[in-house]
């Protein structure tokens, strides 16, 4: 009987202890590496819907450099108590201009398959060179987005995660691109 107990990992109590430890470890990993957030508003439509729930990666964006097209979550520079989610368009050092609703970076037209024609804003915006350690961010729904066109470039210190996975509603389950 003693041999059986060892084989089973000390019976039900051992199984319960292992399960509890596994849940605790998973909780700690999720707590420090990922964070759930909810999309508030329509500025990222059609790819992210109002009230959609996402997981953001709080660790790898500090290791892997942010790239054009990444969807990031940050403290709104004009009111840090607000959380915004936008797409990185301009990287540090980029020269950017928006003419007739089209974004040009360093003289080249930016191809933006995530911006649907009906959500495009056809206004022109001043030229800007993105400063070091800052990013130019825009919402995918350009007509309904409070973004870098209005308040300037986003300091990297305000970014606290990269959106990686949508989990609610179930119909939108999947990786975020």
mmCIF file of C-alpha atoms in Angstrom:
data_model
loop_
_atom_site.group_PDB
_atom_site.id
_atom_site.type_symbol
_atom_site.label_atom_id
_atom_site.label_comp_id
_atom_site.label_asym_id
_atom_site.label_seq_id
_atom_site.Cartn_x
_atom_site.Cartn_y
_atom_site.Cartn_z
ATOM 1 C CA UNK A 1 0.000 0.000 0.000
ATOM 2 C CA UNK A 2 2.827 2.379 0.811
ATOM 3 C CA UNK A 3 4.309 1.768 -2.641
ATOM 4 C CA UNK A 4 0.933 2.577 -4.263
ATOM 5 C CA UNK A 5 0.675 5.821 -2.371
ATOM 6 C CA UNK A 6 4.079 6.972 -3.592
ATOM 7 C CA UNK A 7 3.165 6.046 -7.142
ATOM 8 C CA UNK A 8 0.005 8.147 -6.980
ATOM 9 C CA UNK A 9 1.855 11.171 -5.635
ATOM 10 C CA UNK A 10 0.662 10.862 -2.026
ATOM 11 C CA UNK A 11 -2.992 10.322 -2.911
ATOM 12 C CA UNK A 12 -5.698 12.935 -3.243
ATOM 13 C CA UNK A 13 -3.895 15.428 -0.999
ATOM 14 C CA UNK A 14 -0.805 15.340 -3.215
ATOM 15 C CA UNK A 15 -2.901 15.704 -6.350
ATOM 16 C CA UNK A 16 -4.715 18.687 -4.831
ATOM 17 C CA UNK A 17 -1.401 20.256 -3.797
ATOM 18 C CA UNK A 18 0.018 19.828 -7.326
ATOM 19 C CA UNK A 19 -3.116 21.340 -8.861
ATOM 20 C CA UNK A 20 -3.020 24.283 -6.459
ATOM 21 C CA UNK A 21 0.658 24.923 -7.226
ATOM 22 C CA UNK A 22 0.013 24.737 -10.981
ATOM 23 C CA UNK A 23 -2.844 27.242 -10.707
ATOM 24 C CA UNK A 24 -0.737 29.537 -8.528
ATOM 25 C CA UNK A 25 2.197 29.431 -10.962
ATOM 26 C CA UNK A 26 -0.127 30.096 -13.927
ATOM 27 C CA UNK A 27 -1.691 33.013 -12.044
ATOM 28 C CA UNK A 28 1.707 34.559 -11.283
ATOM 29 C CA UNK A 29 2.865 34.176 -14.914
ATOM 30 C CA UNK A 30 -0.329 35.755 -16.225
ATOM 31 C CA UNK A 31 -0.199 38.485 -13.580
ATOM 32 C CA UNK A 32 3.314 39.577 -14.521
ATOM 33 C CA UNK A 33 3.511 38.687 -18.229
ATOM 34 C CA UNK A 34 -0.013 39.353 -19.485
ATOM 35 C CA UNK A 35 -2.849 41.650 -18.562
ATOM 36 C CA UNK A 36 -6.465 41.594 -19.676
ATOM 37 C CA UNK A 37 -7.832 44.864 -21.080
ATOM 38 C CA UNK A 38 -11.126 45.898 -22.588
ATOM 39 C CA UNK A 39 -11.398 48.025 -25.722
ATOM 40 C CA UNK A 40 -13.374 51.190 -24.978
ATOM 41 C CA UNK A 41 -14.694 52.963 -28.051
ATOM 42 C CA UNK A 42 -14.643 52.550 -31.797
ATOM 43 C CA UNK A 43 -11.240 53.945 -32.802
ATOM 44 C CA UNK A 44 -9.780 50.541 -33.721
ATOM 45 C CA UNK A 45 -12.696 49.256 -35.808
ATOM 46 C CA UNK A 46 -13.122 47.046 -37.722
ATOM 47 C CA UNK A 47 -10.318 44.937 -36.214
ATOM 48 C CA UNK A 48 -11.076 45.630 -32.563
ATOM 49 C CA UNK A 49 -14.643 46.258 -31.463
ATOM 50 C CA UNK A 50 -15.982 48.312 -28.579
ATOM 51 C CA UNK A 51 -15.972 46.176 -25.394
ATOM 52 C CA UNK A 52 -13.817 43.454 -26.968
ATOM 53 C CA UNK A 53 -11.474 41.863 -24.433
ATOM 54 C CA UNK A 54 -7.787 41.359 -25.112
ATOM 55 C CA UNK A 55 -4.637 40.087 -23.500
ATOM 56 C CA UNK A 56 -1.646 42.367 -23.670
ATOM 57 C CA UNK A 57 1.939 41.194 -23.400
ATOM 58 C CA UNK A 58 3.713 43.279 -20.767
ATOM 59 C CA UNK A 59 7.087 41.558 -21.069
ATOM 60 C CA UNK A 60 8.243 40.934 -24.641
ATOM 61 C CA UNK A 61 7.637 44.497 -25.853
ATOM 62 C CA UNK A 62 10.411 45.495 -23.472
ATOM 63 C CA UNK A 63 12.729 42.918 -25.069
ATOM 64 C CA UNK A 64 11.615 42.885 -28.718
ATOM 65 C CA UNK A 65 11.557 46.337 -30.297
ATOM 66 C CA UNK A 66 8.151 47.738 -31.185
ATOM 67 C CA UNK A 67 7.434 47.619 -34.898
ATOM 68 C CA UNK A 68 5.264 49.503 -37.330
ATOM 69 C CA UNK A 69 1.826 47.889 -37.234
ATOM 70 C CA UNK A 70 2.012 46.712 -33.607
ATOM 71 C CA UNK A 71 -1.130 47.421 -31.594
ATOM 72 C CA UNK A 72 -0.090 48.933 -28.260
ATOM 73 C CA UNK A 73 -1.809 49.867 -25.025
ATOM 74 C CA UNK A 74 -0.650 53.001 -23.238
ATOM 75 C CA UNK A 75 -1.441 55.760 -20.787
ATOM 76 C CA UNK A 76 -2.941 58.696 -22.695
ATOM 77 C CA UNK A 77 -0.244 61.415 -22.500
ATOM 78 C CA UNK A 78 -2.752 64.213 -21.788
ATOM 79 C CA UNK A 79 -4.501 62.265 -19.007
ATOM 80 C CA UNK A 80 -2.470 59.285 -17.713
ATOM 81 C CA UNK A 81 -5.514 57.920 -15.866
ATOM 82 C CA UNK A 82 -6.974 56.973 -19.273
ATOM 83 C CA UNK A 83 -5.851 53.880 -21.171
ATOM 84 C CA UNK A 84 -5.736 54.010 -24.990
ATOM 85 C CA UNK A 85 -5.118 51.373 -27.641
ATOM 86 C CA UNK A 86 -3.719 52.337 -31.062
ATOM 87 C CA UNK A 87 -1.535 51.040 -33.878
ATOM 88 C CA UNK A 88 2.100 52.139 -34.262
ATOM 89 C CA UNK A 89 2.527 53.914 -37.591
ATOM 90 C CA UNK A 90 5.726 55.928 -37.164
ATOM 91 C CA UNK A 91 8.944 54.767 -35.512
ATOM 92 C CA UNK A 92 11.648 56.960 -33.958
ATOM 93 C CA UNK A 93 13.376 58.943 -36.710
ATOM 94 C CA UNK A 94 10.609 58.475 -39.298
ATOM 95 C CA UNK A 95 9.498 61.503 -41.310
ATOM 96 C CA UNK A 96 5.729 61.258 -41.669
ATOM 97 C CA UNK A 97 3.031 63.172 -43.523
ATOM 98 C CA UNK A 98 -0.665 62.475 -44.078
ATOM 99 C CA UNK A 99 -1.953 63.812 -47.369
ATOM 100 C CA UNK A 100 -5.531 63.221 -48.570
ATOM 101 C CA UNK A 101 -5.894 60.489 -45.949
ATOM 102 C CA UNK A 102 -2.816 58.581 -47.108
ATOM 103 C CA UNK A 103 0.154 58.135 -44.771
ATOM 104 C CA UNK A 104 3.628 58.635 -46.239
ATOM 105 C CA UNK A 105 6.688 57.578 -44.267
ATOM 106 C CA UNK A 106 10.095 58.783 -45.398
ATOM 107 C CA UNK A 107 8.502 59.632 -48.764
ATOM 108 C CA UNK A 108 6.926 56.199 -49.279
ATOM 109 C CA UNK A 109 3.195 55.472 -49.215
ATOM 110 C CA UNK A 110 2.322 53.248 -46.248
ATOM 111 C CA UNK A 111 0.184 50.257 -47.240
ATOM 112 C CA UNK A 112 -2.475 49.884 -44.532
ATOM 113 C CA UNK A 113 -4.736 46.869 -45.168
ATOM 114 C CA UNK A 114 -6.210 47.292 -41.673
ATOM 115 C CA UNK A 115 -7.799 50.672 -42.575
ATOM 116 C CA UNK A 116 -11.091 50.219 -44.410
ATOM 117 C CA UNK A 117 -12.026 52.908 -46.927
ATOM 118 C CA UNK A 118 -15.213 53.855 -45.048
ATOM 119 C CA UNK A 119 -13.166 54.501 -41.876
ATOM 120 C CA UNK A 120 -10.482 56.576 -43.605
ATOM 121 C CA UNK A 121 -10.098 60.273 -42.820
ATOM 122 C CA UNK A 122 -9.220 62.282 -45.937
ATOM 123 C CA UNK A 123 -7.853 65.305 -44.092
ATOM 124 C CA UNK A 124 -4.268 66.457 -44.469
ATOM 125 C CA UNK A 125 -1.989 66.669 -41.433
ATOM 126 C CA UNK A 126 1.309 68.460 -40.870
ATOM 127 C CA UNK A 127 4.605 66.784 -41.476
ATOM 128 C CA UNK A 128 6.301 65.399 -38.403
ATOM 129 C CA UNK A 129 9.607 63.726 -37.629
ATOM 130 C CA UNK A 130 9.161 61.192 -34.842
ATOM 131 C CA UNK A 131 11.585 62.027 -32.000
ATOM 132 C CA UNK A 132 13.862 59.429 -30.369
ATOM 133 C CA UNK A 133 12.035 57.126 -27.905
ATOM 134 C CA UNK A 134 8.626 58.169 -29.281
ATOM 135 C CA UNK A 135 6.078 56.688 -31.686
ATOM 136 C CA UNK A 136 3.370 58.017 -33.977
ATOM 137 C CA UNK A 137 0.153 56.089 -33.321
ATOM 138 C CA UNK A 138 -3.195 56.069 -35.122
ATOM 139 C CA UNK A 139 -6.507 54.318 -34.673
ATOM 140 C CA UNK A 140 -7.688 52.073 -37.515
ATOM 141 C CA UNK A 141 -11.012 53.976 -37.631
ATOM 142 C CA UNK A 142 -9.434 57.279 -38.602
ATOM 143 C CA UNK A 143 -12.727 59.231 -38.487
ATOM 144 C CA UNK A 144 -13.255 58.252 -34.855
ATOM 145 C CA UNK A 145 -9.807 58.286 -33.300
ATOM 146 C CA UNK A 146 -8.087 60.627 -30.869
ATOM 147 C CA UNK A 147 -4.468 59.892 -31.755
ATOM 148 C CA UNK A 148 -1.061 61.352 -32.659
ATOM 149 C CA UNK A 149 -2.620 63.589 -35.324
ATOM 150 C CA UNK A 150 -4.145 65.642 -32.501
ATOM 151 C CA UNK A 151 -1.810 65.331 -29.512
ATOM 152 C CA UNK A 152 1.563 64.479 -31.041
ATOM 153 C CA UNK A 153 3.946 61.577 -30.738
ATOM 154 C CA UNK A 154 3.632 59.021 -27.960
ATOM 155 C CA UNK A 155 6.554 58.732 -25.511
ATOM 156 C CA UNK A 156 7.694 55.117 -25.193
ATOM 157 C CA UNK A 157 7.534 55.428 -21.390
ATOM 158 C CA UNK A 158 3.719 55.615 -21.627
ATOM 159 C CA UNK A 159 3.428 52.254 -23.435
ATOM 160 C CA UNK A 160 2.877 49.324 -21.108
ATOM 161 C CA UNK A 161 1.880 46.478 -23.404
ATOM 162 C CA UNK A 162 1.448 45.056 -26.870
ATOM 163 C CA UNK A 163 -1.990 43.617 -27.707
ATOM 164 C CA UNK A 164 -1.495 39.970 -28.649
ATOM 165 C CA UNK A 165 -4.729 38.022 -28.258
ATOM 166 C CA UNK A 166 -8.477 38.689 -28.374
ATOM 167 C CA UNK A 167 -10.487 36.347 -26.163
ATOM 168 C CA UNK A 168 -13.975 37.859 -25.902
ATOM 169 C CA UNK A 169 -16.408 37.628 -27.539
ATOM 170 C CA UNK A 170 -15.621 34.072 -28.672
ATOM 171 C CA UNK A 171 -16.360 34.964 -32.315
ATOM 172 C CA UNK A 172 -13.304 37.287 -32.261
ATOM 173 C CA UNK A 173 -10.980 34.768 -30.576
ATOM 174 C CA UNK A 174 -7.484 34.910 -32.046
ATOM 175 C CA UNK A 175 -4.142 36.623 -32.420
ATOM 176 C CA UNK A 176 -4.030 40.363 -33.032
ATOM 177 C CA UNK A 177 -2.137 41.559 -36.109
#
